CSV table of C-alpha atoms and ligand atoms in Angstrom, one decimal:
chain,number,residue,atom,x,y,z
F,1,MET,CA,91.0,37.5,-8.0
F,2,HIS,CA,93.8,38.3,-6.5
F,3,ILE,CA,95.5,34.3,-5.8
F,4,ILE,CA,97.6,33.9,-2.8
F,5,ASP,CA,100.1,30.7,-4.2
F,6,PHE,CA,101.4,29.1,-0.7
F,7,HIS,CA,103.4,26.8,-2.2
F,8,MET,CA,106.0,27.8,-5.5
F,9,HIS,CA,109.8,26.2,-6.3
F,10,LEU,CA,112.3,28.5,-8.5
F,11,PRO,CA,111.9,25.6,-11.5
F,12,PRO,CA,115.4,24.2,-12.6
F,13,THR,CA,116.1,26.9,-15.8
F,14,PRO,CA,117.2,29.4,-16.1
F,15,LYS,CA,120.2,28.9,-13.4
F,16,ASP,CA,120.1,32.8,-12.1
F,17,PRO,CA,118.5,32.7,-9.2
F,18,VAL,CA,116.2,37.2,-9.9
F,19,GLU,CA,115.6,35.9,-14.0
F,20,ALA,CA,114.1,31.9,-12.7
F,21,GLY,CA,112.1,34.7,-10.3
F,22,ARG,CA,111.5,36.7,-13.7
F,23,LYS,CA,109.5,33.5,-14.9
F,24,LEU,CA,107.8,32.8,-12.1
F,25,VAL,CA,106.0,36.3,-11.5
F,26,ALA,CA,105.3,36.2,-15.4
F,27,SER,CA,103.6,33.2,-15.1
F,28,MET,CA,101.8,34.4,-11.9
F,29,ASN,CA,101.0,37.4,-14.1
F,30,LYS,CA,98.9,35.4,-16.9
F,31,SER,CA,97.7,33.4,-14.0
F,32,GLY,CA,96.0,35.9,-11.7
F,33,VAL,CA,97.7,34.8,-8.7
F,34,SER,CA,99.4,38.1,-7.2
F,35,HIS,CA,101.8,36.9,-4.5
F,36,SER,CA,103.2,33.1,-4.2
F,37,VAL,CA,105.6,31.9,-1.4
F,38,LEU,CA,108.9,30.8,-2.9
F,39,ILE,CA,110.1,27.8,-1.1
F,40,ALA,CA,113.7,26.8,-0.8
F,41,VAL,CA,115.4,22.8,-1.0
F,42,GLU,CA,118.7,22.4,0.5
F,43,THR,CA,119.9,19.2,-0.2
F,44,SER,CA,122.6,17.0,0.0
F,45,LYS,CA,124.7,14.9,-2.3
F,46,SER,CA,127.2,13.0,0.6
F,47,LEU,CA,124.0,13.3,3.1
F,48,PHE,CA,121.9,11.1,-0.1
F,49,LYS,CA,126.0,9.0,-0.4
F,50,LEU,CA,126.0,8.1,2.8
F,51,LYS,CA,122.4,7.3,3.3
F,52,MET,CA,122.0,5.6,0.1
F,53,ASP,CA,123.4,2.6,-0.8
F,54,GLU,CA,122.7,-0.8,-2.8
F,55,LYS,CA,122.1,-2.7,0.6
F,56,ALA,CA,119.8,0.4,2.3
F,57,LEU,CA,118.3,0.7,-0.3
F,58,ARG,CA,118.1,-3.9,-0.6
F,59,LYS,CA,116.5,-3.3,3.4
F,60,ALA,CA,114.0,-0.5,2.6
F,61,LEU,CA,112.7,-2.5,0.4
F,62,SER,CA,112.7,-5.2,2.9
F,63,GLU,CA,110.9,-3.1,5.7
F,64,SER,CA,107.9,-1.3,2.1
F,65,GLY,CA,107.1,-4.9,3.2
F,66,ILE,CA,104.0,-7.1,1.0
F,67,HIS,CA,101.2,-3.9,0.9
F,68,ALA,CA,104.2,-1.7,-1.5
F,69,VAL,CA,105.4,-4.9,-3.1
F,70,MET,CA,101.9,-4.3,-4.8
F,71,SER,CA,101.0,-1.0,-4.9
F,72,LYS,CA,104.5,1.0,-5.4
F,73,TRP,CA,106.1,-2.0,-8.0
F,74,GLY,CA,106.7,0.2,-11.2
F,75,VAL,CA,109.6,1.8,-8.7
F,76,ILE,CA,110.7,-1.4,-6.5
F,77,ARG,CA,110.8,-3.3,-10.2
F,78,ARG,CA,113.2,-0.7,-10.8
F,79,ILE,CA,115.3,-0.6,-7.8
F,80,ILE,CA,115.5,-4.5,-8.3
F,81,GLU,CA,116.7,-4.7,-11.4
F,82,ASN,CA,119.2,-2.0,-11.4
F,83,PRO,CA,119.7,-1.0,-8.3
F,84,GLU,CA,123.4,0.8,-9.1
F,85,LYS,CA,121.7,3.0,-12.1
F,86,VAL,CA,118.2,4.3,-10.4
F,87,LEU,CA,120.7,5.6,-7.2
F,88,GLU,CA,122.7,7.2,-9.8
F,89,GLU,CA,119.5,9.1,-11.3
F,90,HIS,CA,118.2,10.5,-7.3
F,91,GLU,CA,122.0,11.8,-6.8
F,92,TYR,CA,121.6,14.1,-10.3
F,93,LEU,CA,117.7,14.7,-9.4
F,94,LEU,CA,119.2,15.6,-5.7
F,95,ALA,CA,121.2,17.9,-7.1
F,96,GLU,CA,119.3,19.4,-9.9
F,97,HIS,CA,116.8,20.4,-7.8
F,98,ARG,CA,118.7,21.7,-5.7
F,99,ARG,CA,117.7,26.0,-5.4
F,100,ASP,CA,119.5,27.4,-1.8
F,101,ASN,CA,119.1,29.9,0.0
F,102,ARG,CA,120.6,32.1,-0.9
F,103,GLN,CA,118.9,32.7,-4.3
F,104,ILE,CA,115.4,32.3,-3.1
F,105,LEU,CA,116.1,35.2,-1.2
F,106,ALA,CA,117.9,37.2,-4.6
F,107,ALA,CA,114.8,36.5,-6.5
F,108,ALA,CA,112.3,37.1,-3.9
F,109,GLU,CA,114.1,40.1,-2.9
F,110,ALA,CA,114.0,41.1,-7.3
F,111,SER,CA,110.5,40.2,-7.5
F,112,GLY,CA,108.8,43.5,-5.5
F,113,ASP,CA,107.1,41.4,-3.0
F,114,ARG,CA,105.6,39.6,-5.3
F,115,LEU,CA,107.2,36.2,-3.9
F,116,ILE,CA,107.4,35.5,-0.7
F,117,PRO,CA,111.1,34.0,0.5
F,118,VAL,CA,111.1,30.3,3.0
F,119,ILE,CA,114.5,29.2,3.4
F,120,SER,CA,114.8,25.7,3.8
F,121,TYR,CA,116.6,23.3,6.2
F,122,ASN,CA,119.9,22.7,5.6
F,123,PRO,CA,121.0,18.3,6.2
F,124,ASP,CA,125.5,18.9,6.0
F,125,ILE,CA,125.3,21.5,9.0
F,126,THR,CA,124.0,21.2,12.8
F,127,VAL,CA,120.6,22.1,14.3
F,128,GLU,CA,122.8,24.9,16.0
F,129,GLU,CA,123.8,25.9,12.5
F,130,ASN,CA,120.5,25.8,11.7
F,131,ILE,CA,118.8,27.8,14.0
F,132,LYS,CA,122.4,30.6,13.3
F,133,CYS,CA,120.2,30.4,9.8
F,134,VAL,CA,117.0,31.6,10.7
F,135,GLU,CA,118.4,34.2,12.9
F,136,ARG,CA,119.3,35.9,10.0
F,137,ASN,CA,116.8,36.0,8.3
F,138,LYS,CA,114.7,36.9,10.7
F,139,GLY,CA,112.3,39.8,9.0
F,140,ARG,CA,113.2,38.9,5.4
F,141,ALA,CA,112.1,34.9,5.3
F,142,LEU,CA,108.2,34.5,6.1
F,143,GLY,CA,110.3,30.9,7.4
F,144,MET,CA,112.5,27.3,7.3
F,145,LYS,CA,111.2,24.2,5.1
F,146,LEU,CA,112.0,20.6,6.4
F,147,PHE,CA,112.3,17.9,3.9
F,148,PRO,CA,112.1,14.6,6.5
F,149,THR,CA,112.6,12.3,3.2
F,150,PHE,CA,115.4,13.8,1.1
F,151,HIS,CA,116.8,15.1,4.2
F,152,PHE,CA,116.9,12.1,6.1
F,153,ILE,CA,115.4,13.8,9.6
F,154,ASP,CA,112.3,13.4,11.4
F,155,PRO,CA,110.5,16.3,12.4
F,156,GLY,CA,109.9,14.7,15.2
F,157,ASP,CA,113.0,14.6,16.5
F,158,ARG,CA,113.4,16.3,19.6
F,159,LYS,CA,117.1,17.5,18.6
F,160,LEU,CA,115.0,20.1,16.5
F,161,TYR,CA,112.7,21.2,19.4
F,162,PRO,CA,115.5,24.4,20.0
F,163,LEU,CA,115.1,25.0,15.9
F,164,TYR,CA,111.6,25.0,16.3
F,165,GLN,CA,111.6,26.8,19.3
F,166,ALA,CA,114.4,29.6,17.2
F,167,LEU,CA,111.1,29.8,14.6
F,168,MET,CA,109.1,30.6,17.0
F,169,ASP,CA,111.3,33.3,19.0
F,170,ASN,CA,111.5,35.0,15.0
F,171,ASN,CA,107.3,35.4,14.2
F,172,MET,CA,108.5,33.2,11.6
F,173,VAL,CA,106.2,30.2,10.2
F,174,LEU,CA,107.9,25.9,9.8
F,175,ILE,CA,106.7,24.3,6.6
F,176,VAL,CA,107.1,20.2,6.3
F,177,HIS,CA,107.3,17.9,3.7
F,178,THR,CA,105.0,15.1,4.2
F,179,GLY,CA,103.2,12.5,2.2
F,180,CYS,CA,106.2,10.4,0.2
F,181,ASP,CA,109.0,11.7,-3.1
F,182,PRO,CA,108.9,10.6,-6.2
F,183,GLY,CA,111.1,7.9,-6.9
F,184,ILE,CA,112.5,5.4,-4.2
F,185,TRP,CA,110.9,7.8,-1.8
F,186,GLU,CA,108.1,6.6,-2.2
F,187,LEU,CA,108.6,3.6,-0.9
F,188,PRO,CA,106.4,3.4,2.4
F,189,ALA,CA,110.5,3.3,4.2
F,190,MET,CA,111.3,6.6,2.8
F,191,CYS,CA,109.0,8.3,3.7
F,192,LYS,CA,108.0,6.6,7.0
F,193,THR,CA,108.8,10.2,8.9
F,194,ALA,CA,106.7,12.7,6.5
F,195,ARG,CA,103.8,11.6,8.2
F,196,PRO,CA,101.8,14.0,9.6
F,197,ARG,CA,101.5,12.2,12.2
F,198,SER,CA,105.3,12.6,13.0
F,199,LEU,CA,104.2,16.9,14.3
F,200,ASP,CA,101.8,15.9,17.0
F,201,GLY,CA,104.0,16.0,19.7
F,202,VAL,CA,105.4,19.4,17.5
F,203,ALA,CA,102.5,21.3,17.4
F,204,ARG,CA,100.7,20.4,21.0
F,205,SER,CA,104.7,21.0,22.4
F,206,PHE,CA,104.9,24.6,19.6
F,207,SER,CA,101.0,25.9,20.0
F,208,ASP,CA,102.6,29.4,19.5
F,209,LEU,CA,104.5,28.1,16.2
F,210,ASP,CA,102.6,28.1,12.7
F,211,ILE,CA,103.3,24.8,11.4
F,212,ILE,CA,102.2,24.3,7.7
F,213,VAL,CA,102.0,21.1,6.7
F,214,ALA,CA,102.6,20.8,2.9
F,215,HIS,CA,100.4,18.6,0.7
F,216,LEU,CA,97.7,17.6,3.1
F,217,GLY,CA,99.9,14.7,4.2
F,218,SER,CA,98.7,13.6,0.6
F,219,TYR,CA,101.6,13.2,-1.7
F,220,SER,CA,102.1,10.2,-3.5
F,221,LEU,CA,102.1,9.0,-7.3
F,222,LEU,CA,101.4,5.7,-7.1
F,223,GLU,CA,99.1,5.9,-3.9
F,224,PRO,CA,97.8,8.8,-3.6
F,225,GLY,CA,96.1,10.9,0.0
F,226,ILE,CA,98.1,8.3,1.4
F,227,PHE,CA,98.7,10.0,5.0
F,228,PHE,CA,95.7,12.6,4.5
F,229,HIS,CA,93.7,10.5,7.6
F,230,GLU,CA,96.9,11.7,9.2
F,231,SER,CA,96.4,15.0,8.4
F,232,ILE,CA,92.6,15.0,9.5
F,233,GLU,CA,93.9,14.1,13.1
F,234,LEU,CA,96.5,16.3,13.2
F,235,GLY,CA,93.8,19.3,12.5
F,236,GLY,CA,91.6,18.4,14.6
F,237,LYS,CA,94.1,18.4,17.7
F,238,TYR,CA,95.4,21.5,16.7
F,239,GLU,CA,94.7,24.7,16.0
F,240,ASN,CA,98.1,25.8,15.0
F,241,VAL,CA,98.2,23.3,12.4
F,242,TYR,CA,97.7,24.5,9.4
F,243,PHE,CA,97.8,22.2,5.5
F,244,ASP,CA,98.7,23.6,1.9
F,245,THR,CA,97.0,21.6,-1.2
F,246,SER,CA,100.0,21.7,-3.5
F,247,ALA,CA,100.1,18.4,-6.2
F,248,VAL,CA,97.5,17.1,-3.7
F,249,ASP,CA,94.4,15.8,-5.7
F,250,ILE,CA,91.1,18.7,-5.3
F,251,TYR,CA,89.2,15.1,-4.4
F,252,PHE,CA,91.3,15.2,-1.2
F,253,VAL,CA,91.3,19.0,-0.1
F,254,GLY,CA,87.2,18.9,-0.8
F,255,LYS,CA,86.9,16.0,1.8
F,256,ALA,CA,89.5,18.6,4.1
F,257,VAL,CA,86.8,21.2,3.8
F,258,SER,CA,84.0,19.2,5.3
F,259,LYS,CA,86.3,17.8,7.9
F,260,LEU,CA,88.4,20.6,9.0
F,261,GLY,CA,86.1,23.2,7.5
F,262,ALA,CA,88.4,26.3,4.9
F,263,ASP,CA,89.6,28.6,7.4
F,264,ARG,CA,93.4,26.2,8.1
F,265,LEU,CA,93.8,25.4,4.0
F,266,LEU,CA,95.9,27.5,2.0
F,267,PHE,CA,96.0,26.8,-2.4
F,268,GLY,CA,99.3,25.9,-3.3
F,269,SER,CA,100.5,24.9,-6.9
F,270,ASP,CA,104.1,23.7,-6.2
F,271,TYR,CA,104.4,25.2,-9.6
F,272,PRO,CA,106.8,24.2,-11.7
F,273,TYR,CA,106.5,21.1,-10.4
F,274,MET,CA,103.4,20.1,-11.4
F,275,VAL,CA,104.8,17.5,-14.4
F,276,GLY,CA,102.4,19.3,-17.9
F,277,LEU,CA,100.2,21.0,-16.3
F,278,THR,CA,100.8,25.1,-16.2
F,279,LEU,CA,100.1,27.2,-13.3
F,280,ARG,CA,96.8,29.0,-14.7
F,281,ASP,CA,95.3,25.6,-15.0
F,282,ILE,CA,95.9,24.2,-11.8
F,283,VAL,CA,94.2,27.5,-10.4
F,284,CYS,CA,91.5,27.1,-13.0
F,285,GLU,CA,90.7,23.6,-11.3
F,286,TYR,CA,90.1,25.4,-8.0
F,287,ILE,CA,87.8,27.7,-9.6
F,288,ARG,CA,85.9,25.5,-11.5
F,289,ALA,CA,85.4,23.3,-8.0
F,290,GLY,CA,82.0,23.1,-6.8
F,291,TRP,CA,82.1,24.1,-3.6
F,292,ASP,CA,81.2,27.7,-1.6
F,293,ASP,CA,81.9,31.0,-3.5
F,294,ASP,CA,83.1,32.0,0.1
F,295,VAL,CA,84.8,28.9,0.4
F,296,LYS,CA,87.5,28.7,-1.9
F,297,MET,CA,87.6,32.9,-1.4
F,298,LYS,CA,89.5,31.3,2.2
F,299,ILE,CA,91.3,28.8,0.2
F,300,LEU,CA,92.9,30.2,-2.9
F,301,ARG,CA,93.1,34.1,-0.8
F,302,GLU,CA,91.8,35.1,2.6
F,303,ASN,CA,93.6,32.0,5.1
F,304,ALA,CA,96.9,33.5,3.5
F,305,ILE,CA,96.6,36.9,4.2
F,306,ARG,CA,95.7,36.3,7.8
F,307,LEU,CA,98.1,33.9,8.1
F,308,LEU,CA,101.1,35.9,6.2
F,309,GLY,CA,99.5,39.0,8.2
F,310,LEU,CA,100.4,37.4,11.5
F,311,HIS,CA,103.8,36.8,10.5
F,312,GLY,CA,104.5,40.8,9.7
F,313,TRP,CA,104.0,40.5,6.0
F,314,LYS,CA,101.3,43.2,4.9
F,315,ILE,CA,99.2,42.2,1.4
F,316,PRO,CA,97.9,45.1,0.0
K,1,LIG,ZN1,106.9,21.8,-3.3
């Protein structure tokens, strides 16, 4: 089968983006994946330093409540024991995983159409400048991704509406990370804007903007499926909302099929960030899933072809 993967990143090594892209395409060749959506990750160490110090960490802890103490103890204990080290590690990881727009575009261009680039929101520049970036990449990038967690933004913030308008005007999609993120972003107070319900007003106000809720609201190592129910609610209300299945336990994907049907679910691997899993492992789980063949075809290929086609990408 020629699978389309709607959620992939460049690996941290090799550093050279074109080489890293070649490595991805080699994994795709071994896994039956014909095309992948390659997502840029803009991170900001200075923004992190500005937003997060020991005081802010302690505040996030106290706001996270008793539920967090029970379900997120692993993270919380480390913060209490050594907050300085925890902050340092996060700064390091943000820098390590940064793959900016320029790199993604270079890797995609060298891949002969196998990699379809999605640029990242950049928290170091203004909304206006992000809009210019969208305009510059019309026809070159499929869309833009926002990371409410480490970009420290609320996707429902009206200040971002002009950006959504620009994406719509330029026939691009909006992708939003939902759920937690590793480390301190597992704390409820640190991922409260990365919830599908933050997108309710956006989906309503921009009914012609195709919005992809990454991770089905379910991303969490400590609490898988954390905001899954909000994805179902959002998907039930708005036809312009899609969901990618990256980093989601396949149990929740099956549940989404039964609640929403299969027409707006897009296979995503989050490769190579699924530690310990090859792309082939992730694909095989879907091939083996006990769903009807037409459901599998929709999730693994057909929905992606339809959506890409609407935004100017013709898959042969
Ligand atoms: Zn991802």
